[in-house]
Short mmCIF file of C-alpha atoms in Angstrom, two decimals:
data_model
loop_
_atom_site.label_atom_id
_atom_site.label_comp_id
_atom_site.label_asym_id
_atom_site.label_seq_id
_atom_site.Cartn_x
_atom_site.Cartn_y
_atom_site.Cartn_z
CA MET A 231 -0.07 0.14 -0.34
CA LYS A 232 3.15 2.40 0.99
CA LYS A 233 4.50 1.43 -1.98
CA ARG A 234 1.44 2.37 -4.53
CA PHE A 235 1.18 6.11 -3.00
CA VAL A 236 5.15 7.15 -3.42
CA VAL A 237 4.34 5.59 -7.10
CA VAL A 238 1.33 7.60 -7.21
CA LEU A 239 2.63 10.89 -5.54
CA LEU A 240 5.94 10.63 -8.50
CA MET A 241 3.45 10.19 -11.08
CA LEU A 242 1.44 13.99 -9.45
CA LEU A 243 4.62 15.24 -9.16
CA ALA A 244 6.78 13.69 -12.21
CA LEU A 245 2.80 15.73 -13.60
CA VAL A 246 3.57 19.24 -12.77
CA ALA A 247 6.78 19.42 -13.18
CA THR A 248 5.52 18.60 -16.54
CA ALA A 249 2.79 21.04 -16.59
CA CYS A 250 5.19 23.59 -14.90
CA ALA A 251 8.35 23.44 -17.92
CA GLY A 252 5.57 23.71 -20.12
CA LYS A 253 5.18 26.67 -18.65
CA THR A 254 8.21 27.80 -18.48
CA ALA A 255 8.67 26.74 -22.48
CA ALA A 256 6.10 28.26 -23.94
CA LYS A 257 6.96 31.04 -26.62
CA ARG A 258 5.32 33.87 -28.26
CA THR A 259 4.74 34.12 -31.80
CA LEU A 260 5.48 37.46 -32.98
CA VAL A 261 5.59 38.83 -36.84
CA GLU A 262 8.57 39.12 -38.99
CA GLY A 263 8.76 42.44 -39.62
CA ASP A 264 7.33 45.41 -38.76
CA PRO A 265 4.47 45.42 -36.13
CA TYR A 266 0.72 45.45 -36.87
CA SER A 267 0.13 49.24 -35.82
CA ASP A 268 -2.91 52.41 -36.46
CA THR A 269 -2.69 56.09 -35.66
CA GLN A 270 -5.29 57.77 -35.00
CA PHE A 271 -6.68 61.51 -33.91
CA LEU A 272 -9.00 60.79 -31.00
CA MET A 273 -9.70 63.11 -28.35
CA GLY A 274 -7.46 65.46 -28.77
CA THR A 275 -4.39 63.55 -29.07
CA VAL A 276 -2.64 60.90 -31.81
CA VAL A 277 -3.53 57.55 -30.12
CA THR A 278 -0.91 54.74 -31.51
CA VAL A 279 -1.34 51.04 -31.16
CA LYS A 280 1.74 48.87 -31.90
CA ILE A 281 0.98 44.61 -31.69
CA TYR A 282 3.54 42.76 -32.26
CA ASP A 283 1.31 39.36 -31.87
CA LYS A 284 1.71 37.47 -35.12
CA ASP A 285 -1.85 36.95 -36.48
CA LYS A 286 -3.48 39.56 -33.63
CA GLN A 287 -3.97 42.23 -36.29
CA GLY A 288 -8.13 42.24 -35.63
CA ALA A 289 -7.28 43.27 -31.51
CA LEU A 290 -6.35 46.00 -33.68
CA ASP A 291 -10.34 46.92 -33.87
CA ALA A 292 -11.38 46.14 -30.96
CA ALA A 293 -8.54 48.59 -29.13
CA PHE A 294 -9.61 51.57 -31.23
CA ALA A 295 -13.18 50.38 -30.50
CA ARG A 296 -12.84 50.29 -26.89
CA VAL A 297 -10.89 53.92 -27.37
CA GLN A 298 -14.35 55.70 -29.27
CA GLN A 299 -16.33 54.34 -26.52
CA LEU A 300 -14.94 55.74 -23.40
CA ALA A 301 -14.15 59.07 -24.94
CA ASP A 302 -17.74 59.49 -26.09
CA GLU A 303 -18.59 58.50 -22.91
CA LEU A 304 -15.15 60.72 -20.58
CA THR A 305 -14.68 63.93 -22.43
CA VAL A 306 -16.93 67.10 -21.83
CA ASN A 307 -16.04 69.24 -24.99
CA GLN A 308 -18.74 66.13 -26.11
CA LYS A 309 -23.06 67.56 -25.40
CA GLY A 310 -24.62 63.59 -24.58
CA SER A 311 -21.94 62.45 -23.08
CA GLU A 312 -22.02 60.84 -20.03
CA VAL A 313 -19.75 63.95 -17.92
CA ASP A 314 -21.80 66.38 -19.62
CA ALA A 315 -25.03 65.33 -18.49
CA VAL A 316 -22.92 64.90 -14.19
CA ASN A 317 -21.82 69.16 -14.96
CA LYS A 318 -25.60 69.64 -16.07
CA ASN A 319 -27.10 68.20 -13.00
CA ALA A 320 -25.08 70.51 -10.46
CA GLY A 321 -27.10 71.17 -8.15
CA ILE A 322 -29.92 69.67 -8.97
CA LYS A 323 -29.69 65.97 -8.97
CA PRO A 324 -27.59 63.03 -8.51
CA VAL A 325 -26.91 61.46 -12.15
CA HIS A 326 -26.62 57.34 -13.17
CA VAL A 327 -23.67 56.79 -14.86
CA THR A 328 -22.51 53.39 -16.65
CA PRO A 329 -19.98 51.42 -14.83
CA SER A 330 -16.52 52.72 -16.80
CA VAL A 331 -17.25 55.81 -15.71
CA TYR A 332 -18.24 55.59 -12.71
CA ARG A 333 -14.65 53.28 -11.55
CA VAL A 334 -12.73 56.33 -12.83
CA ILE A 335 -14.87 59.12 -11.49
CA ALA A 336 -14.45 57.04 -8.36
CA ALA A 337 -10.35 57.36 -9.17
CA ALA A 338 -10.38 60.84 -10.03
CA LYS A 339 -11.75 61.06 -6.37
CA HIS A 340 -9.87 58.88 -4.27
CA TYR A 341 -6.21 60.95 -6.18
CA SER A 342 -8.31 64.22 -5.24
CA GLU A 343 -8.57 62.88 -1.84
CA ASN A 344 -5.03 60.89 -2.06
CA SER A 345 -3.05 64.16 -2.89
CA GLU A 346 -5.07 67.34 -0.24
CA GLY A 347 -6.37 68.07 -4.01
CA ALA A 348 -3.13 68.81 -5.69
CA PHE A 349 -5.46 66.55 -8.38
CA ASP A 350 -9.03 67.92 -8.57
CA LEU A 351 -11.54 66.74 -10.20
CA ALA A 352 -14.19 69.55 -9.74
CA ILE A 353 -11.75 71.58 -11.72
CA GLY A 354 -13.81 72.17 -14.58
CA PRO A 355 -15.12 75.79 -14.15
CA ILE A 356 -11.49 77.08 -14.05
CA THR A 357 -10.58 74.67 -17.48
CA SER A 358 -13.52 75.59 -19.15
CA LEU A 359 -12.84 79.63 -18.26
CA TRP A 360 -9.08 79.55 -20.14
CA HIS A 361 -10.05 76.47 -23.05
CA ILE A 362 -6.47 75.65 -23.27
CA GLY A 363 -5.65 73.62 -26.43
CA PHE A 364 -8.53 74.41 -28.06
CA ALA A 365 -9.67 77.57 -30.56
CA ASP A 366 -10.91 79.53 -28.14
CA ALA A 367 -8.05 79.62 -25.57
CA ARG A 368 -8.09 82.89 -23.62
CA LYS A 369 -6.40 84.45 -20.13
CA PRO A 370 -9.59 85.24 -18.45
CA ALA A 371 -10.02 88.14 -15.88
CA GLN A 372 -8.88 87.77 -12.52
CA SER A 373 -12.78 88.64 -11.67
CA GLU A 374 -14.11 85.82 -14.02
CA ILE A 375 -11.50 83.46 -11.78
CA ASP A 376 -12.71 84.59 -8.45
CA GLU A 377 -16.26 84.36 -9.10
CA ARG A 378 -14.75 80.25 -10.12
CA LEU A 379 -12.71 79.14 -8.42
CA PRO A 380 -14.92 78.75 -4.70
CA LEU A 381 -16.44 75.91 -7.13
CA VAL A 382 -13.32 74.09 -7.60
CA HIS A 383 -14.08 71.74 -4.77
CA TYR A 384 -13.62 67.69 -4.76
CA PRO A 385 -15.73 67.27 -1.17
CA ASP A 386 -18.82 68.27 -2.83
CA VAL A 387 -18.02 65.60 -6.08
CA VAL A 388 -20.74 63.23 -3.58
CA LEU A 389 -19.95 59.13 -5.21
CA ASN A 390 -22.78 56.66 -4.65
CA ALA A 391 -21.21 53.33 -5.39
CA LYS A 392 -24.78 51.64 -4.12
CA LYS A 393 -26.57 53.41 -7.08
CA GLN A 394 -23.33 54.31 -9.50
CA THR A 395 -24.62 58.04 -9.06
CA VAL A 396 -22.07 60.78 -9.15
CA TYR A 397 -23.91 64.00 -7.44
CA LEU A 398 -21.66 67.87 -7.67
CA LYS A 399 -23.55 70.39 -4.36
CA LYS A 400 -23.93 73.36 -6.68
CA LYS A 401 -24.70 74.60 -9.34
CA GLY A 402 -22.32 76.09 -11.70
CA MET A 403 -19.75 73.18 -10.66
CA ALA A 404 -18.11 70.92 -13.64
CA ILE A 405 -16.25 68.00 -13.18
CA ASP A 406 -13.01 67.56 -15.48
CA LEU A 407 -11.87 64.44 -16.43
CA GLY A 408 -8.61 65.52 -18.67
CA GLY A 409 -6.65 64.31 -16.29
CA ILE A 410 -6.65 61.29 -16.24
CA ALA A 411 -9.51 59.97 -18.57
CA LYS A 412 -6.27 58.85 -20.84
CA GLY A 413 -4.31 57.32 -18.32
CA PHE A 414 -8.44 54.94 -17.26
CA ILE A 415 -8.41 54.40 -21.31
CA THR A 416 -4.63 52.90 -21.69
CA ASP A 417 -5.38 50.01 -18.96
CA GLU A 418 -8.95 49.41 -20.59
CA VAL A 419 -7.36 49.09 -24.13
CA VAL A 420 -4.56 47.28 -21.75
CA LYS A 421 -7.63 44.73 -20.61
CA THR A 422 -9.40 44.27 -24.80
CA LEU A 423 -5.99 43.38 -25.66
CA LYS A 424 -4.82 40.88 -23.63
CA ALA A 425 -8.56 39.73 -23.87
CA LYS A 426 -7.30 38.97 -27.30
CA LYS A 427 -4.24 36.94 -26.43
CA VAL A 428 -1.96 39.67 -27.11
CA THR A 429 1.42 39.44 -24.98
CA THR A 430 3.50 41.97 -27.27
CA ALA A 431 2.42 45.38 -27.49
CA ILE A 432 2.63 49.61 -27.47
CA ILE A 433 -0.09 51.78 -26.13
CA ASP A 434 1.03 55.15 -27.08
CA LEU A 435 -1.91 57.70 -26.06
CA GLY A 436 -0.58 61.24 -26.61
CA GLY A 437 1.84 60.40 -24.19
CA ASN A 438 0.40 57.80 -21.46
CA ILE A 439 2.74 54.73 -22.93
CA TYR A 440 2.34 51.04 -21.89
CA VAL A 441 4.77 49.08 -22.82
CA MET A 442 3.38 44.98 -22.53
CA GLY A 443 5.13 41.91 -21.77
CA LYS A 444 9.51 41.42 -22.87
CA SER A 445 11.11 43.18 -25.97
CA PRO A 446 9.78 41.60 -29.39
CA LYS A 447 14.03 42.05 -29.46
CA ASN A 448 14.89 39.28 -27.08
CA VAL A 449 12.01 37.88 -24.54
CA LYS A 450 14.21 37.47 -21.68
CA LYS A 451 14.54 41.53 -21.88
CA ASP A 452 12.57 44.54 -21.62
CA TRP A 453 11.35 47.66 -23.00
CA ASN A 454 13.71 50.02 -23.76
CA VAL A 455 11.68 53.49 -23.12
CA GLY A 456 12.51 56.53 -23.31
CA ILE A 457 12.11 59.81 -21.44
CA GLN A 458 10.38 62.71 -23.16
CA ASP A 459 11.95 65.92 -24.32
CA PRO A 460 9.16 68.60 -22.51
CA LYS A 461 11.00 71.48 -24.99
CA LYS A 462 10.94 69.47 -27.72
CA PRO A 463 8.56 67.53 -30.46
CA ARG A 464 6.83 63.83 -29.25
CA GLY A 465 9.53 60.97 -29.38
CA THR A 466 12.53 63.09 -28.37
CA ALA A 467 14.65 61.37 -25.55
CA ILE A 468 16.30 62.63 -22.26
CA GLY A 469 17.59 59.25 -21.63
CA THR A 470 15.68 55.98 -21.12
CA LEU A 471 14.65 53.12 -18.44
CA PRO A 472 13.49 49.31 -19.32
CA ALA A 473 9.65 48.70 -18.51
CA SER A 474 7.88 45.41 -19.00
CA ASN A 475 3.99 45.33 -18.05
CA MET A 476 4.76 48.65 -16.68
CA THR A 477 3.00 52.61 -18.21
CA VAL A 478 5.35 55.75 -18.40
CA VAL A 479 2.87 59.15 -17.60
CA THR A 480 4.28 62.39 -19.07
CA SER A 481 3.55 65.52 -18.67
CA GLY A 482 4.74 68.94 -20.26
CA ILE A 483 4.69 72.56 -19.52
CA TYR A 484 4.84 72.54 -23.72
CA GLU A 485 2.37 70.13 -24.50
CA ARG A 486 -0.88 72.65 -24.74
CA TYR A 487 0.41 75.98 -23.66
CA LEU A 488 -1.68 78.80 -23.89
CA LYS A 489 0.88 81.78 -24.75
CA VAL A 490 0.12 86.20 -23.96
CA ASP A 491 2.36 88.93 -23.84
CA GLY A 492 5.36 86.40 -24.49
CA LYS A 493 4.60 84.07 -21.03
CA ILE A 494 3.66 80.36 -22.16
CA TYR A 495 0.55 79.16 -19.92
CA MET A 496 0.31 75.30 -19.36
CA HIS A 497 -2.93 73.48 -19.51
CA LEU A 498 -3.36 71.92 -16.31
CA MET A 499 -4.55 74.73 -14.35
CA ASN A 500 -3.92 74.68 -10.15
CA PRO A 501 -7.14 74.50 -8.32
CA LYS A 502 -5.92 76.44 -5.54
CA THR A 503 -4.92 79.28 -7.89
CA GLY A 504 -7.15 79.07 -10.57
CA TYR A 505 -4.15 80.01 -13.01
CA PRO A 506 -2.09 77.16 -14.81
CA PHE A 507 1.23 75.46 -12.74
CA ASP A 508 3.68 77.96 -12.43
CA ASN A 509 6.94 76.73 -10.75
CA ASN A 510 10.44 75.67 -12.16
CA LEU A 511 9.18 72.33 -13.37
CA MET A 512 9.47 71.60 -16.72
CA GLY A 513 7.74 68.24 -16.74
CA VAL A 514 7.56 64.64 -14.66
CA SER A 515 7.23 61.94 -15.92
CA ILE A 516 5.46 58.58 -14.12
CA VAL A 517 6.86 55.33 -13.96
CA THR A 518 3.06 52.77 -12.18
CA LYS A 519 1.84 49.54 -13.30
CA LYS A 520 -1.50 50.91 -14.04
CA SER A 521 -1.71 54.41 -16.36
CA VAL A 522 -3.91 55.76 -14.51
CA ASP A 523 -2.23 55.95 -11.62
CA GLY A 524 0.13 58.34 -13.34
CA ASP A 525 -1.83 59.77 -15.14
CA ALA A 526 -3.19 61.89 -11.77
CA LEU A 527 -0.18 61.76 -10.06
CA SER A 528 1.03 63.84 -12.98
CA THR A 529 -0.84 66.45 -12.04
CA ALA A 530 0.03 65.79 -8.88
CA THR A 531 3.34 66.29 -8.43
CA PHE A 532 3.18 69.18 -10.66
CA ASP A 533 1.25 71.23 -7.76
CA LYS A 534 3.50 69.86 -6.00
CA GLY A 535 6.45 71.10 -7.55
CA LEU A 536 9.77 69.54 -7.04
CA ALA A 537 10.45 68.74 -3.75
CA GLY A 538 7.22 68.66 -2.47
CA GLY A 539 6.32 66.16 -5.54
CA MET A 540 9.05 64.22 -4.81
CA ALA A 541 7.94 63.63 -1.52
CA TYR A 542 4.52 62.63 -2.09
CA ILE A 543 6.59 60.18 -4.56
CA GLU A 544 8.34 59.03 -2.45
CA LYS A 545 5.11 57.98 -0.18
CA LEU A 546 3.94 55.45 -2.33
CA LYS A 547 4.94 52.15 -2.81
CA TYR A 548 3.26 51.53 -6.44
CA ALA A 549 5.34 55.07 -8.24
CA ASP A 550 8.39 56.37 -9.34
CA ALA A 551 8.98 59.35 -11.15
CA ILE A 552 11.52 61.94 -12.68
CA PHE A 553 11.64 65.69 -12.32
CA ILE A 554 13.19 67.85 -15.47
CA THR A 555 13.01 71.54 -13.98
CA LYS A 556 13.23 74.52 -15.69
CA ASP A 557 17.28 75.06 -15.84
CA LYS A 558 17.87 71.30 -18.31
CA LYS A 559 18.35 68.91 -14.08
CA VAL A 560 16.90 65.48 -13.78
CA TYR A 561 16.03 64.44 -10.79
CA VAL A 562 14.64 60.89 -10.77
CA SER A 563 12.69 58.82 -6.79
CA SER A 564 14.73 56.10 -5.51
CA GLY A 565 12.83 53.67 -7.58
CA LEU A 566 14.46 54.30 -10.90
CA LYS A 567 18.15 55.93 -9.82
CA ASP A 568 19.74 52.00 -11.00
CA LYS A 569 17.88 52.26 -14.26
CA PHE A 570 17.45 55.87 -15.64
CA LYS A 571 19.87 56.69 -18.25
CA LEU A 572 20.07 59.82 -19.22
CA LEU A 573 21.30 60.41 -23.10
CA LYS A 574 24.94 62.17 -23.14
CA ASP A 575 23.92 64.15 -25.82
CA SER A 576 20.18 65.28 -24.02
CA GLY A 577 21.36 68.71 -22.49
CA TYR A 578 20.69 68.41 -19.27
CA THR A 579 22.97 66.89 -16.55
CA LEU A 580 21.20 64.36 -13.02
CA ALA A 581 20.94 66.07 -10.38
CA THR A 582 19.93 65.58 -6.35
CA LEU A 583 17.36 67.23 -4.25
CA LYS A 584 19.71 68.56 -1.03
CA ASN A 585 18.13 68.45 2.74
CA LYS A 586 17.70 70.73 4.59
CA GLY A 587 17.53 70.23 8.04
CA VAL A 588 18.37 67.33 9.91
CA SER A 589 16.16 64.08 8.62
CA LEU A 590 13.55 62.38 10.76
CA CYS A 591 14.70 59.24 12.12
CA ARG A 592 17.78 61.61 13.57
CA CYS A 593 14.97 63.56 15.17
CA ARG A 594 13.09 60.81 16.79
CA TYR A 595 16.27 59.15 17.57
CA PHE A 596 17.97 62.32 19.56
CA LEU A 597 14.57 62.83 21.51
CA SER A 598 14.44 59.29 22.78
CA SER A 599 18.46 59.43 23.54
CA LEU A 600 18.32 62.77 25.01
CA LYS A 601 17.14 64.17 28.75
CA PHE A 602 16.72 67.48 27.77
CA ALA A 603 14.58 66.86 25.07
CA ARG A 604 12.37 69.54 25.70
CA ASN A 605 14.45 71.98 23.93
CA LEU A 606 15.91 69.80 21.49
CA ARG A 607 12.41 69.06 19.92
CA VAL A 608 11.49 72.62 18.89
CA SER A 609 14.61 72.08 16.98
CA CYS A 610 14.15 69.75 16.01
CA ARG A 611 10.63 70.37 14.31
CA LEU A 612 11.46 73.36 13.50
CA ARG A 613 14.15 72.04 11.41
CA LEU A 614 11.45 68.95 10.33
CA ALA A 615 9.58 71.72 9.22
CA LEU A 616 12.03 73.27 6.61
CA TYR A 617 12.76 69.83 5.24
CA LEU A 618 9.66 69.15 4.48
CA ARG A 619 8.80 72.42 2.80
#
């Protein structure tokens, strides 16, 4: 009986080993030559999808169909969209939305809270006033901004998960998902391609790049992703980093802007001032697994600036960032220090942030070990305040 049990056990182990080996040995079947590719102008930006798997050309149609569907539902610039319906009923009644729309609005609300308003989904009254990126873009009067700014208040966006409704408490409020929609749609395209058994692809939604699988040149190597130069045309890199099943989302001051009296106003709006962000940042690239996260974080970090943005990113376990300043310096978060490579002829230089004051751990050490902690506690707090600015 014992021998029979051992034989059966060995047979089972052999089957498991064979199955695992088969799974490991499975190979991709890629196209020879150029990938299946399509480029369309949607949502006011250029959308490109490239598929490297053999006989998966039909997946392109499914991918672009999904982009178009979500664009129609999420845009604020198209009458009849679900977001348009939510905004029209501001201060009147909750509006029921489809599952996809509810999920992206819920994500936008989450990042509004998580970033403490640096990203605010209720920015609509301000973005529609400036309308940067459209033919009627203009710099509004201060009185117009002052009138609308109180309406930019994400806590007044009420979500009901059970009923799947969205309600804006005050008349005149408006949500604008422009700072997160492309990321959400990118993730949905990834799901669509995976459902079609695609293993190797590139998705590019106007700066939201997702690389699926491993490099088509070598199944054991990651893709080599270029980091956009914010002052140059799309596709010009200042450096590279390896990535697989990851997204790189870049926001820059020269993507969409308005120029008035020689001054450039970028399209990303500061929810606190009603004006475009105006600091030393020229571009921010977020590296993470989900593009919806990268999209929201790129806006939030712009608001917080270099030091605040870096501190914010370092607290997150699922994202890294590359900051490019107007003086052509590049700062990378800790998770990318051994991965990011700056191109020699880029014209940029790598830099590191200087610590202001003592670190939090040193403060705690001194406070716990020294008896005269009262005076030291005051000194440590002052230094720590400077450090966290």
